Coordinates of C-alpha atoms in Angstrom, one line a residue:
X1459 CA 0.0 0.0 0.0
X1460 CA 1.3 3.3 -1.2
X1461 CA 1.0 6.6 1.4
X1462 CA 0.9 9.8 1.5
X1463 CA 2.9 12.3 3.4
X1464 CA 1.9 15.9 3.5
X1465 CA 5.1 18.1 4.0
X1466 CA 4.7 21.8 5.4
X1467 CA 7.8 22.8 4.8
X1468 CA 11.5 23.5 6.3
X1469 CA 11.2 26.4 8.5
X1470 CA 14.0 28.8 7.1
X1471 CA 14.8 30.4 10.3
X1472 CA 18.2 32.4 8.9
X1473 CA 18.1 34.9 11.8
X1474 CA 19.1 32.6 14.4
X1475 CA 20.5 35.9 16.4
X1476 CA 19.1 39.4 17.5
X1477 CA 21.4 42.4 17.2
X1478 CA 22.4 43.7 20.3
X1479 CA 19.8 46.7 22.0
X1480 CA 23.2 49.0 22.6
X1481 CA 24.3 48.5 18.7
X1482 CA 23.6 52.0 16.9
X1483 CA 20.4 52.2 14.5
X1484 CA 22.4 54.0 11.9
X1485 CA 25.5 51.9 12.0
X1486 CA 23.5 48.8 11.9
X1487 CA 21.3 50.2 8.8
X1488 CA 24.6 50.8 7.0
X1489 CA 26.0 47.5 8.0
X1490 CA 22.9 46.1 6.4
X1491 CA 23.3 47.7 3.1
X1492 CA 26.5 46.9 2.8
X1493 CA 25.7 42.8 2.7
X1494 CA 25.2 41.1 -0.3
X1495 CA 21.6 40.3 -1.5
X1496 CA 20.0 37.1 -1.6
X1497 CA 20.8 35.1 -4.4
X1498 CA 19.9 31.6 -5.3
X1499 CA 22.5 29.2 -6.1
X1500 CA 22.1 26.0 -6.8
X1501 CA 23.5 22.8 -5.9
X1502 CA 26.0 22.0 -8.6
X1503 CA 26.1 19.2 -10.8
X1504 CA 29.5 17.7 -11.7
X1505 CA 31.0 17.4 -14.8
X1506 CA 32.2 14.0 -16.1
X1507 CA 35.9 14.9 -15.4
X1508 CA 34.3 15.6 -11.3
X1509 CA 33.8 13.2 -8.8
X1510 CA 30.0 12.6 -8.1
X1511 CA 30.3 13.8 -4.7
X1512 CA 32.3 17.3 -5.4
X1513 CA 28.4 18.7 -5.1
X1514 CA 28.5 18.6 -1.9
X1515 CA 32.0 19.5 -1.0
X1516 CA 31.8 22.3 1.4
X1517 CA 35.2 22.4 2.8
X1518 CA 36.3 25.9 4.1
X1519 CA 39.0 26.5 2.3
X1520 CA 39.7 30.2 3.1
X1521 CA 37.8 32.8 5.6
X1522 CA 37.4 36.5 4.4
X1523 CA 36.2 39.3 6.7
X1524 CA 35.6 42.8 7.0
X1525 CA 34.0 45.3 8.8
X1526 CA 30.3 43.7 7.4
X1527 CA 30.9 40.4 6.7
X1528 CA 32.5 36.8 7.5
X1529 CA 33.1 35.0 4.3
X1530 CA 33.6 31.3 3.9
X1531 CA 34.7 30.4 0.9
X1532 CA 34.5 27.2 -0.7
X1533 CA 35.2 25.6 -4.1
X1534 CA 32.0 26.6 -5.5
X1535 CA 30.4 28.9 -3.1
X1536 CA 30.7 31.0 -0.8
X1537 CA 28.6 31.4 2.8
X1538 CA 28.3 35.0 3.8
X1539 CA 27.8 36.2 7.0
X1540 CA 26.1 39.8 8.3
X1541 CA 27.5 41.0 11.1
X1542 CA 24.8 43.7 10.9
X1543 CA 21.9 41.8 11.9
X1544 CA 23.1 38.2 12.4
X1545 CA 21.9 36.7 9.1
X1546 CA 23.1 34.3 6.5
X1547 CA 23.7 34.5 2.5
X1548 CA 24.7 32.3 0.1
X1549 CA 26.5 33.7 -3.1
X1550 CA 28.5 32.2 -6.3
X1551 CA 31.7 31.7 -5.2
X1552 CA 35.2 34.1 -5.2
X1553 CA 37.6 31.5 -4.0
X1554 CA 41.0 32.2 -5.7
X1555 CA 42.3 29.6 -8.1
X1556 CA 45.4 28.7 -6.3
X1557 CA 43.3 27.4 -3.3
X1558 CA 40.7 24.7 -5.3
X1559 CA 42.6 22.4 -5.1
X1560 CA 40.3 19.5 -6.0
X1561 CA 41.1 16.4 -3.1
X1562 CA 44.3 16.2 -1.9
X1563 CA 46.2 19.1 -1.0
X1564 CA 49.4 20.2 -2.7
X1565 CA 52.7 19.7 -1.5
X1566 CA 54.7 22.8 -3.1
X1567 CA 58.4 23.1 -2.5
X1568 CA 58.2 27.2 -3.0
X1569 CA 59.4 29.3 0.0
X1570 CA 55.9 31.5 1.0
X1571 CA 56.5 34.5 2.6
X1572 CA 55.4 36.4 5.8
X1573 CA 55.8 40.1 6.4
X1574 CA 56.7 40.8 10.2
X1575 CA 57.6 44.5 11.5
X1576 CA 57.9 45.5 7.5
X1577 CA 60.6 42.3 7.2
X1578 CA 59.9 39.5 4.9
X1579 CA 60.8 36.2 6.1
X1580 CA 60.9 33.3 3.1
X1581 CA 59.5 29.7 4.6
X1582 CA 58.8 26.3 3.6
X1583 CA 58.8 22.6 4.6
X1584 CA 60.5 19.7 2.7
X1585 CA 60.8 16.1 2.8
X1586 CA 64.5 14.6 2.7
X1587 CA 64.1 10.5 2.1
X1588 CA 65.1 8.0 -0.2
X1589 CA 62.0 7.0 -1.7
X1590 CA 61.3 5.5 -3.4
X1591 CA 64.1 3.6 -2.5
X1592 CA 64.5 1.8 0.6
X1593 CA 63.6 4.1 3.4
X1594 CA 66.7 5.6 5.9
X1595 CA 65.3 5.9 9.2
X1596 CA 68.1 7.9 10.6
X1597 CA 68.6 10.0 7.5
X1598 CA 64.9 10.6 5.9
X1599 CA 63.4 13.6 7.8
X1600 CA 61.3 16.5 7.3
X1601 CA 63.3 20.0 6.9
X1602 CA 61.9 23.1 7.8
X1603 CA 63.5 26.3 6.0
X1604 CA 63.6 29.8 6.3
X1605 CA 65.3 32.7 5.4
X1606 CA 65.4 35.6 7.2
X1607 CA 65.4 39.5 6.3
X1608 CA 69.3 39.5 6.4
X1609 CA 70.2 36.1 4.8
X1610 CA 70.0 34.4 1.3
X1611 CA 70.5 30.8 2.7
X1612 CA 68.1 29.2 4.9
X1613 CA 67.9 28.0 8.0
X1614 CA 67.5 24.4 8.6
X1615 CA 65.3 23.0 11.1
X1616 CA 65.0 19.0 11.2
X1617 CA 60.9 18.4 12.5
X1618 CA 61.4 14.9 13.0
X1619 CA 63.2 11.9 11.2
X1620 CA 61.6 8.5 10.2
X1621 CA 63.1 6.9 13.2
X1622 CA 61.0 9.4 15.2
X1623 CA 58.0 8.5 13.4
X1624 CA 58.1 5.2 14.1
X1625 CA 59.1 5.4 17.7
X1626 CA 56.4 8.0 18.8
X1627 CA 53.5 6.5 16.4
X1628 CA 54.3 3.2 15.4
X1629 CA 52.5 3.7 12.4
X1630 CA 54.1 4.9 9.0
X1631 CA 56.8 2.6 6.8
X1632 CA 58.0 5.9 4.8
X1633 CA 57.4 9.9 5.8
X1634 CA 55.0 11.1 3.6
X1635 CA 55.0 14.5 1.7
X1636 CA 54.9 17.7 4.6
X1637 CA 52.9 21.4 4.1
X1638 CA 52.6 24.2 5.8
X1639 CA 48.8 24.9 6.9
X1640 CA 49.4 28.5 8.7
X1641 CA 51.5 31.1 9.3
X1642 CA 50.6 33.1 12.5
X1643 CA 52.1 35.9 14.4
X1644 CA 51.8 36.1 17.7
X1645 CA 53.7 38.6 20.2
X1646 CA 57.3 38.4 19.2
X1647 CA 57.4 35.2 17.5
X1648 CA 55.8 33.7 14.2
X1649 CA 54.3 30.4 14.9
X1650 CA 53.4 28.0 11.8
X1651 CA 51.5 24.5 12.0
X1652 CA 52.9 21.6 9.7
X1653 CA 50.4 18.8 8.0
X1654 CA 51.7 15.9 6.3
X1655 CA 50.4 13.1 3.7
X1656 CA 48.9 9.5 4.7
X1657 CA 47.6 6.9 3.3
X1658 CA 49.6 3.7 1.7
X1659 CA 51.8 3.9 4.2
X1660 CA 52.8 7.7 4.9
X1661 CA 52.4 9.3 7.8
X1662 CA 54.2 12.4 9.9
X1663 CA 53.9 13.8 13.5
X1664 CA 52.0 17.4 14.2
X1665 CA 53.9 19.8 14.7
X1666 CA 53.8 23.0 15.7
X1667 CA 57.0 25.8 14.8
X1668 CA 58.0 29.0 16.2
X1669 CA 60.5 31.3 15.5
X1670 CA 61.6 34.1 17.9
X1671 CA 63.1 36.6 15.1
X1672 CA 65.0 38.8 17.8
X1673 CA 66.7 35.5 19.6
X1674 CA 67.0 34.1 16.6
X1675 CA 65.9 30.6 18.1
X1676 CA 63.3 27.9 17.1
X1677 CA 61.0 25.9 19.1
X1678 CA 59.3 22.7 18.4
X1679 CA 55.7 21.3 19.6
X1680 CA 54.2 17.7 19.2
X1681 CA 51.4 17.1 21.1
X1682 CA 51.8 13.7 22.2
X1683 CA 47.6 13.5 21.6
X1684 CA 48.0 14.6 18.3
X1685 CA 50.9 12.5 16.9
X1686 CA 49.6 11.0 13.9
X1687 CA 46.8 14.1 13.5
X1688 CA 46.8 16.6 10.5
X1689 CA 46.6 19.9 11.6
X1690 CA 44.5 22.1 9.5
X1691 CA 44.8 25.4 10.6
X1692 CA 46.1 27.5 13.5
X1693 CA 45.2 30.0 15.7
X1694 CA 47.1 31.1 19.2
X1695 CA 45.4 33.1 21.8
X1696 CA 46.7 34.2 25.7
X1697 CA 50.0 34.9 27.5
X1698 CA 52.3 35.1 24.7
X1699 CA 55.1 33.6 26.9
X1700 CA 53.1 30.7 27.2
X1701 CA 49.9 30.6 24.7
X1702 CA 47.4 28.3 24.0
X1703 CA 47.1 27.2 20.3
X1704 CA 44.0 26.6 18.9
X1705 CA 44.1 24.0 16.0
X1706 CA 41.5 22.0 13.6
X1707 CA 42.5 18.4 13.2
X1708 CA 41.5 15.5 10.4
X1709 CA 43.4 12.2 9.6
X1710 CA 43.4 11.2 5.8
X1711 CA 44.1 7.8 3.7
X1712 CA 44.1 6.3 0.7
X1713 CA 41.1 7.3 -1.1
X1714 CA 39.5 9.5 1.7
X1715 CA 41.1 13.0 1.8
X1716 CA 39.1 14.1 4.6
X1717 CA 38.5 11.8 7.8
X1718 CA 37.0 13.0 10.9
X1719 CA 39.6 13.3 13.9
X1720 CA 39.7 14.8 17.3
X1721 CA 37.3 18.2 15.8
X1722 CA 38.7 21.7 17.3
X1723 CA 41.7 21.2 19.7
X1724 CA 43.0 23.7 22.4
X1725 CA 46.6 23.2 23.4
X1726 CA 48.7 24.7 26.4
X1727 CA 52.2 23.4 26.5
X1728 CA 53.5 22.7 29.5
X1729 CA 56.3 25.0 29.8
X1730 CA 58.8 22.2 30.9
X1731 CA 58.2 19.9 28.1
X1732 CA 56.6 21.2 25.8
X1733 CA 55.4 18.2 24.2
X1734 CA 53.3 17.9 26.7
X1735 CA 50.3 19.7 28.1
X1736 CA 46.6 20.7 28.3
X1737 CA 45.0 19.1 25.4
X1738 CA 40.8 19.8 25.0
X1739 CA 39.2 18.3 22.4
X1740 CA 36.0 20.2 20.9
X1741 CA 34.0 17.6 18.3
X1742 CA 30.8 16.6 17.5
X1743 CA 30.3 14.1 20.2
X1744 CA 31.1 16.3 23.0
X1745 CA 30.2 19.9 22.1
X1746 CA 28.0 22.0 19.9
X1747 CA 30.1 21.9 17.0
X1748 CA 28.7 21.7 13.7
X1749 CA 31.0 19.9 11.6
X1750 CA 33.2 17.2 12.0
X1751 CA 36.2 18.3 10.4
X1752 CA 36.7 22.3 11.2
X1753 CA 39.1 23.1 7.8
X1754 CA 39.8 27.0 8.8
X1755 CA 40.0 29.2 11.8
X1756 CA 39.5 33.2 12.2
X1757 CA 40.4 34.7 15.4
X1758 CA 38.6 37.9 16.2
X1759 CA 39.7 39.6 19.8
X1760 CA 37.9 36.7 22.2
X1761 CA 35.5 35.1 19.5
X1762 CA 36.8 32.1 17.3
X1763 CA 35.4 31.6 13.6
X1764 CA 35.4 27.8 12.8
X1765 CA 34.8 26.4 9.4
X1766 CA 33.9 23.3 8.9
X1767 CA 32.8 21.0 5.8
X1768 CA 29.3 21.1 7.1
X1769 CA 29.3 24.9 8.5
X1770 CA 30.2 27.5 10.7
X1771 CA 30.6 27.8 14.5
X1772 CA 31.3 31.1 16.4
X1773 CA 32.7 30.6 19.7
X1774 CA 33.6 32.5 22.9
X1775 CA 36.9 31.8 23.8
X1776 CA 36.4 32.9 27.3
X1777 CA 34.1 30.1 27.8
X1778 CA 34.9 27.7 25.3
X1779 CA 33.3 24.0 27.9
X1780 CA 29.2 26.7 28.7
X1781 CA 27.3 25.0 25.2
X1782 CA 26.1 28.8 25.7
X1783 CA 29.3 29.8 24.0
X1784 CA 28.9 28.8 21.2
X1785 CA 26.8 29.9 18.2
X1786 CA 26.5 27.4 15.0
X1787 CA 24.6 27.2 11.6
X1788 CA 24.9 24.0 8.8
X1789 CA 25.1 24.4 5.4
X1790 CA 21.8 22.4 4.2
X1791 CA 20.7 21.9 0.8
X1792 CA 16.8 22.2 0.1
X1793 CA 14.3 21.8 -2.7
X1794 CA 10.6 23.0 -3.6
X1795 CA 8.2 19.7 -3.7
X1796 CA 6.8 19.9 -6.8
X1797 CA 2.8 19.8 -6.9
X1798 CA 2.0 17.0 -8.3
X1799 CA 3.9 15.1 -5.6
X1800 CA 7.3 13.2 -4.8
X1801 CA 7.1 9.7 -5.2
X1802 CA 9.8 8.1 -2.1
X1803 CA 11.7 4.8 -2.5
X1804 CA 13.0 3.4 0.8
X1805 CA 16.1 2.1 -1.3
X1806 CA 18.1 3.5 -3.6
X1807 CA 17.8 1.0 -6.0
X1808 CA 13.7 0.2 -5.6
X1809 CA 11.3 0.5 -8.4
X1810 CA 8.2 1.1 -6.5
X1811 CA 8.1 4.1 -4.3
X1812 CA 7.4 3.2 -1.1
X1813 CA 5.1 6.6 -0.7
X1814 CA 4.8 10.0 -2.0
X1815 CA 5.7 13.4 -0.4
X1816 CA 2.9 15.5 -1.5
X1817 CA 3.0 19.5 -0.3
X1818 CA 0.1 20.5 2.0
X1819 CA 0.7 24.0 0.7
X1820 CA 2.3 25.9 -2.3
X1821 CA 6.3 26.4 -1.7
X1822 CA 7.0 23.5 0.4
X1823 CA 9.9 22.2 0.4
X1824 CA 11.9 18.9 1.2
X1825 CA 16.0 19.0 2.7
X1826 CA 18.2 16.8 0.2
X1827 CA 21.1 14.9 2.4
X1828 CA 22.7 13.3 -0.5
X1829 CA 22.8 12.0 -4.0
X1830 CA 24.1 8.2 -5.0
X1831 CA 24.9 6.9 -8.6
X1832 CA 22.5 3.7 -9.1
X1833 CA 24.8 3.3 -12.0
X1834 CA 28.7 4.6 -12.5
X1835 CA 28.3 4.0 -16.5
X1836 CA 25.5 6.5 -16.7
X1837 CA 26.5 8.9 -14.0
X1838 CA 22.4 8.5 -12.9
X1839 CA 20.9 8.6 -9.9
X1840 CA 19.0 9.4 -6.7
X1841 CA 18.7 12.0 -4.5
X1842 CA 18.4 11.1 -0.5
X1843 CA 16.1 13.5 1.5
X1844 CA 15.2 13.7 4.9
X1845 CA 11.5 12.3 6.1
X1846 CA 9.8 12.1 9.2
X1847 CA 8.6 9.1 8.5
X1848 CA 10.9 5.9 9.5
X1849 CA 12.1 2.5 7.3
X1850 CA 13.1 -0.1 9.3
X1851 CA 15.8 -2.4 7.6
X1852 CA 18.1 -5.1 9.7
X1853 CA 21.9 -6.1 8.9
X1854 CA 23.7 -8.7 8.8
X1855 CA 26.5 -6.8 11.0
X1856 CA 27.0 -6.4 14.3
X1857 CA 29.1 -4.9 17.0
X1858 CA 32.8 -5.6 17.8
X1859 CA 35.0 -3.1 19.8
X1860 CA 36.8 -0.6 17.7
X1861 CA 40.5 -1.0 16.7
X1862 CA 42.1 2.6 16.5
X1863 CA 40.4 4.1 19.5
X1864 CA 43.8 6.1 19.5
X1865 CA 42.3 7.9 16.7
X1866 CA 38.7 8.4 17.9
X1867 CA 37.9 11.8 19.6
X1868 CA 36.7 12.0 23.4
X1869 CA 32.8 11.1 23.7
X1870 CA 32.6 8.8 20.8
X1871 CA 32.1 4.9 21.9
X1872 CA 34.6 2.7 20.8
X1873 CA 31.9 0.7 19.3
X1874 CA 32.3 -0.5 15.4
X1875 CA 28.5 -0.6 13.9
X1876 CA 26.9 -0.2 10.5
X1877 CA 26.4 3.8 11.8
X1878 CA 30.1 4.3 13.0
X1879 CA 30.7 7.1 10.7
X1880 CA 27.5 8.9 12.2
X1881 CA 27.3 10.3 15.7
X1882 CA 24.6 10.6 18.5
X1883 CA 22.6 13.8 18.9
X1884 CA 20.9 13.0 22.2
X1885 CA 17.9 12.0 20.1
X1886 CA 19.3 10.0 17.1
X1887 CA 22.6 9.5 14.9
X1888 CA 22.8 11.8 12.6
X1889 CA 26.0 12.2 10.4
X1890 CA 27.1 15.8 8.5
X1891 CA 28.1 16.3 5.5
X1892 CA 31.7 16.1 6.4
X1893 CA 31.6 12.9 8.2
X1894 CA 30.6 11.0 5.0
X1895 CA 34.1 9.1 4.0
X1896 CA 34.1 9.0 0.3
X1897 CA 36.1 6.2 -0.3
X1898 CA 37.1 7.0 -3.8
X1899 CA 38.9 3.4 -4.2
X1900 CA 36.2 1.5 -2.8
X1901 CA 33.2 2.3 -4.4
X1902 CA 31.9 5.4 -3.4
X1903 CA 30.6 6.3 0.5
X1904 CA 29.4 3.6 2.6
X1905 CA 26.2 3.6 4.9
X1906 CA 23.2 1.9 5.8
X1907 CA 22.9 -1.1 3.4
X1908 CA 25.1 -0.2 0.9
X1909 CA 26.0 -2.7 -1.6
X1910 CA 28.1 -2.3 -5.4
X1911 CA 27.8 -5.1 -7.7
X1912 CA 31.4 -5.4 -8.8
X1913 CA 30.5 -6.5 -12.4
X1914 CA 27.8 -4.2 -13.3
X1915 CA 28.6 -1.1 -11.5
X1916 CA 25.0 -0.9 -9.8
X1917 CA 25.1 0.3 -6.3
X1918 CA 22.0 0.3 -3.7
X1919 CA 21.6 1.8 0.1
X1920 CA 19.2 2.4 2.4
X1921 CA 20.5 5.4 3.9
X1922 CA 24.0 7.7 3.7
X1923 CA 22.6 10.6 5.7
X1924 CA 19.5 10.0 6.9
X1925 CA 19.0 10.3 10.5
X1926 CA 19.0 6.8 12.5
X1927 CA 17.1 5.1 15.5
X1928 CA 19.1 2.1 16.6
X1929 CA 16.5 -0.7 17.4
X1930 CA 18.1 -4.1 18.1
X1931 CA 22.2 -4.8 18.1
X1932 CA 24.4 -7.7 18.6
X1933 CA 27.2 -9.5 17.4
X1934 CA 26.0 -10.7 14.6
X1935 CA 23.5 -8.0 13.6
X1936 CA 22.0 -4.5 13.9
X1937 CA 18.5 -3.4 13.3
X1938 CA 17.5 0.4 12.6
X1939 CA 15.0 2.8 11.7
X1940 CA 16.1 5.6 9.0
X1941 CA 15.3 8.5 8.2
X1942 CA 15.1 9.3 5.1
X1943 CA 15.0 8.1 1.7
X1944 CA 15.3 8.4 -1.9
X1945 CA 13.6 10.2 -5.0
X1946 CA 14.8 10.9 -8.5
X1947 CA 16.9 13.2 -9.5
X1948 CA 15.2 15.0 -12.2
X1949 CA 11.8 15.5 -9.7
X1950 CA 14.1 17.9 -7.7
X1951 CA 16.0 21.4 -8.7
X1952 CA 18.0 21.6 -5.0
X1953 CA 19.6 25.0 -4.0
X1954 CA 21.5 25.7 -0.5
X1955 CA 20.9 27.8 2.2
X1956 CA 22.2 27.9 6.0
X1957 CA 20.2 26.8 8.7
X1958 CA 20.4 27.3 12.7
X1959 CA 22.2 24.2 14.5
X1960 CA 19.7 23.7 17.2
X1961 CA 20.2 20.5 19.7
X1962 CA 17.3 18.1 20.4
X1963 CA 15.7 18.9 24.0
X1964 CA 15.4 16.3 26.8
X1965 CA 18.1 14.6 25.8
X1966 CA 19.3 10.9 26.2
X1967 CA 22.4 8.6 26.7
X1968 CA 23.9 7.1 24.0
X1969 CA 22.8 4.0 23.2
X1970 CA 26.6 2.6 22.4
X1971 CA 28.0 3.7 26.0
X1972 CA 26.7 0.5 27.7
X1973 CA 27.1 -1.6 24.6
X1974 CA 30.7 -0.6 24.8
X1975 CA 30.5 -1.2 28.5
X1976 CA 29.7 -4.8 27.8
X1977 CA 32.0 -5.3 25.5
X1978 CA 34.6 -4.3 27.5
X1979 CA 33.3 -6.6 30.5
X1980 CA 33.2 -10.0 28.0
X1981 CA 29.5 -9.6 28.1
X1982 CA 29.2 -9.2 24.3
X1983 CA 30.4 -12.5 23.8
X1984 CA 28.2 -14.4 25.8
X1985 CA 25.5 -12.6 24.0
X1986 CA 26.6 -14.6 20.3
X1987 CA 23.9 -17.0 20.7
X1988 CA 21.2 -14.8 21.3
X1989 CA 19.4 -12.8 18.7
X1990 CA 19.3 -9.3 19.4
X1991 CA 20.3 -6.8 22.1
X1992 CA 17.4 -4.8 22.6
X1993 CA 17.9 -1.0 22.8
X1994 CA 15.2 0.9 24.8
X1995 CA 15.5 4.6 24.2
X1996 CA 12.3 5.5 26.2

């Protein structure tokens, strides 16, 4: 039996502020004017030379402001912020060519240059190995340079050797390919955070480098919680004798240029060993922020800009653990439900709808999560959008106890599950746009049900971003309710917009702490021979 689903529409609510009663009339009018007007842009569609999934790539990639704007600019667009009364725009995008760089970042070898006290100082990081010949791990390392105002040669600092790598992280057969991220100045010294290539075998240590230009002297930082962590930009706040650095983290692999890590990161060195310190971890499972991977960072006196690949957070720094702090909106993609109706499969691959969204009034509209090839030779497919009402579907995996819980952030279970890649609201898991792992080697994003035929190229899922219920879980299997679900791609003309990040009241545990609990006690495997382990979220 087909149904129907009347849909009233998103509620659009952009003004998720109010300016501030003191804030002048006048100045606030001109402030106003001075924002761009509201443009629709729509979601684009990739070319055949794209990846299906640069559509919704959202990565920050630089952060613009003035005196009446924020701007975030990504690839395509850019997401515009009025300071002058709180509100939200989304415009073509400006980003310079030199920073759209399509997946993984660029390793250039060119010194960049910062400009300190009307000095320029010429820097850059290299990688000194044998590959691809055997590795050296006493003589591959990873160089930093820089020239000073009164010097043609550079300096050389060594950041860590191969040897090092594989001492501190056990991880990593070769060094892989280093960059520079930021360049920051701070009191008297310049400060500069260091990334580094993984995947198929790579990997480097974060690092952190100063330079005091009047003693002439470097110093070195490696968080000994961020060892095998990217950092993807930098910002440094208090005492500048002793200041706490404010950094975005993400991990990376083959295939997957962007993987969640331990979110936003505060960092206070402990004076006597630097190395260690005062690490806080700010991510989606513990805080209010909005994306998974923050990609840039904009420091404005005590308030702290953070971009992430599924949108922006604005945070007081002077009390960075009150939720209060903190002010977020997501980048969400939307489209008008056309009149006739929208028929809804519950699969991506189905052929009978399993009901149709009809609008209950004219200009309704539906939020699109996702869109999924059904087939790579024809580049068609579906588009996932969100529903209120539920599928239920149960797989043939279970739970186990995760791996690399050196790698997970604070607050997130250590708890391998069909939903891994999603995280718990205090309602449901829901997963961002940035937490989706696009496996570009493997088939294409995983989820709820995914399956790719090798030999024809057709590819089916229940759900990618659609919001889950976790019924039933054990060992052997996992039963959920999602969602969401999927419509085709021509019924639809999506466009994006920001939205408010609100958090669900009266909310609950996570379902996965106790699981993990029993796992950890050997109770998970005296469970094998019973069907389910019934979760009970009332």
């Amino acid at each position: 039996m087909k149904h129907v689903i009347q849909i009233f529409g998103l509620l659009l609510v952009l003004n998720a502020c109010t300016v501030p009663a003191d804030t002048d009339a006048q100045t606030t009018n001109n402030t106003v004017k001075n924002c761009p007007k509201s443009a629709v842009v729509s979601l684009p569609v990739p070319g055949e030379q794209e990846s299906f999934y640069d559509r919704f790539d959202f990565h920050v990639r630089n952060i613009v402001a003035d005196a009446n704007t924020v701007k975030f600019q990504t690839r395509k667009q850019d997401f515009v912020f009025c300071r002058g009364n709180n509100t939200w725009t989304v415009q073509p995008g400006t980003l310079p060519e030199n920073l759209k760089q399509q997946y993984y970042p660029e390793y250039s070898q060119d010194f960049k240059t910062i400009q300190v006290q009307g000095k320029s100082y010429k820097y850059r990081v290299v990688r000194e190995a044998s590959v691809p010949t055997v590795p050296n791990p006493s003589k591959d390392k990873v160089v930093f340079e820089l020239i000073t105002p009164n010097s043609k040669k550079p300096q050389q600092q060594i950041l860590y050797t191969l040897k090092d790598l594989r001492q501190k992280t056990n991880t990593g057969t070769q060094i892989g390919l280093s960059r520079i991220t930021a360049a920051v100045i701070y009191g008297n010294q310049i400060w500069w955070s260091v990334a580094f290539e993984q995947g198929e075998g790579n990997d480097g240590i974060a690092t952190i480098v100063g330079y005091d230009p009047q003693a002439n002297q470097f110093t070195l930082i490696q968080p000994q919680g961020l060892l095998s962590h990217q950092i993807t930009d930098l910002a440094v706040t208090g005492d500048a004798n002793n200041p706490t650095f404010w950094m975005g983290t993400q991990i990376s692999g083959e295939g997957n240029p962007y993987l969640p890590a331990k979110g936003l990161v505060s960092y206070r060195p402990n004076p006597q060993n630097l190395n260690s310190g005062n690490l806080t971890s700010y991510n989606v499972h513990n805080s209010p922020l909005v994306g998974a991977i923050p990609d840039k960072l904009k420091l404005e006196n005590n308030t702290l800009w953070v971009g992430t690949g599924n949108g922006v957070c604005q945070v007081n720094l002077q009390a960075p653990d009150n939720p209060k702090s903190w002010s977020c909106w997501r980048f969400a993609v939307i489209a008008k439900l056309p009149k006739a109706g929208l028929p809804l499969y519950s699969q991506l691959s189905n052929q009978s709808p399993a009901l149709t969204l009809s609008p209950a009034k004219d200009g309704a509209t539906v939020e699109v999560l996702w869109w999924s090839p059904i087939d790579f030779e024809t580049r068609k497919g579906r588009y996932e959008v969100r529903t209120e009402k539920g599928f239920t579907v149960k797989l043939d995996q279970g739970a186990s106890l995760d791996k690399f819980r050196r790698f997970l952030p604070p607050g997130k279970p250590p708890v391998r599950w069909p939903g891994f890649e999603w995280h718990w609201n205090g309602q449901r898991f829901v997963r961002g746009f940035d937490e989706v792992a696009l496996n570009y080697v493997g088939g294409g994003p995983w989820g709820i049900g995914v399956t790719l035929e090798p030999t024809s190229g057709k590819r089916t899922a229940n759900a990618i971003r659609g919001d889950l219920e976790l019924l039933k879980i054990s060992p052997k299997s996992t039963s959920v309710k999602y969602y969401s679900g999927w419509v085709d791609e021509t019924k639809l003309n999506p466009y994006l917009t920001v939205l408010p990040q609100t958090q669900p009241q009266n909310q609950k545990p996570n379902p996965l702490e106790a699981i993990a609990k029993k796992i950890g006690l050997g109770e998970w495997v005296k469970m094998l021979n019973l069907e389910n382990f019934i979760i009970h979220n009332s």
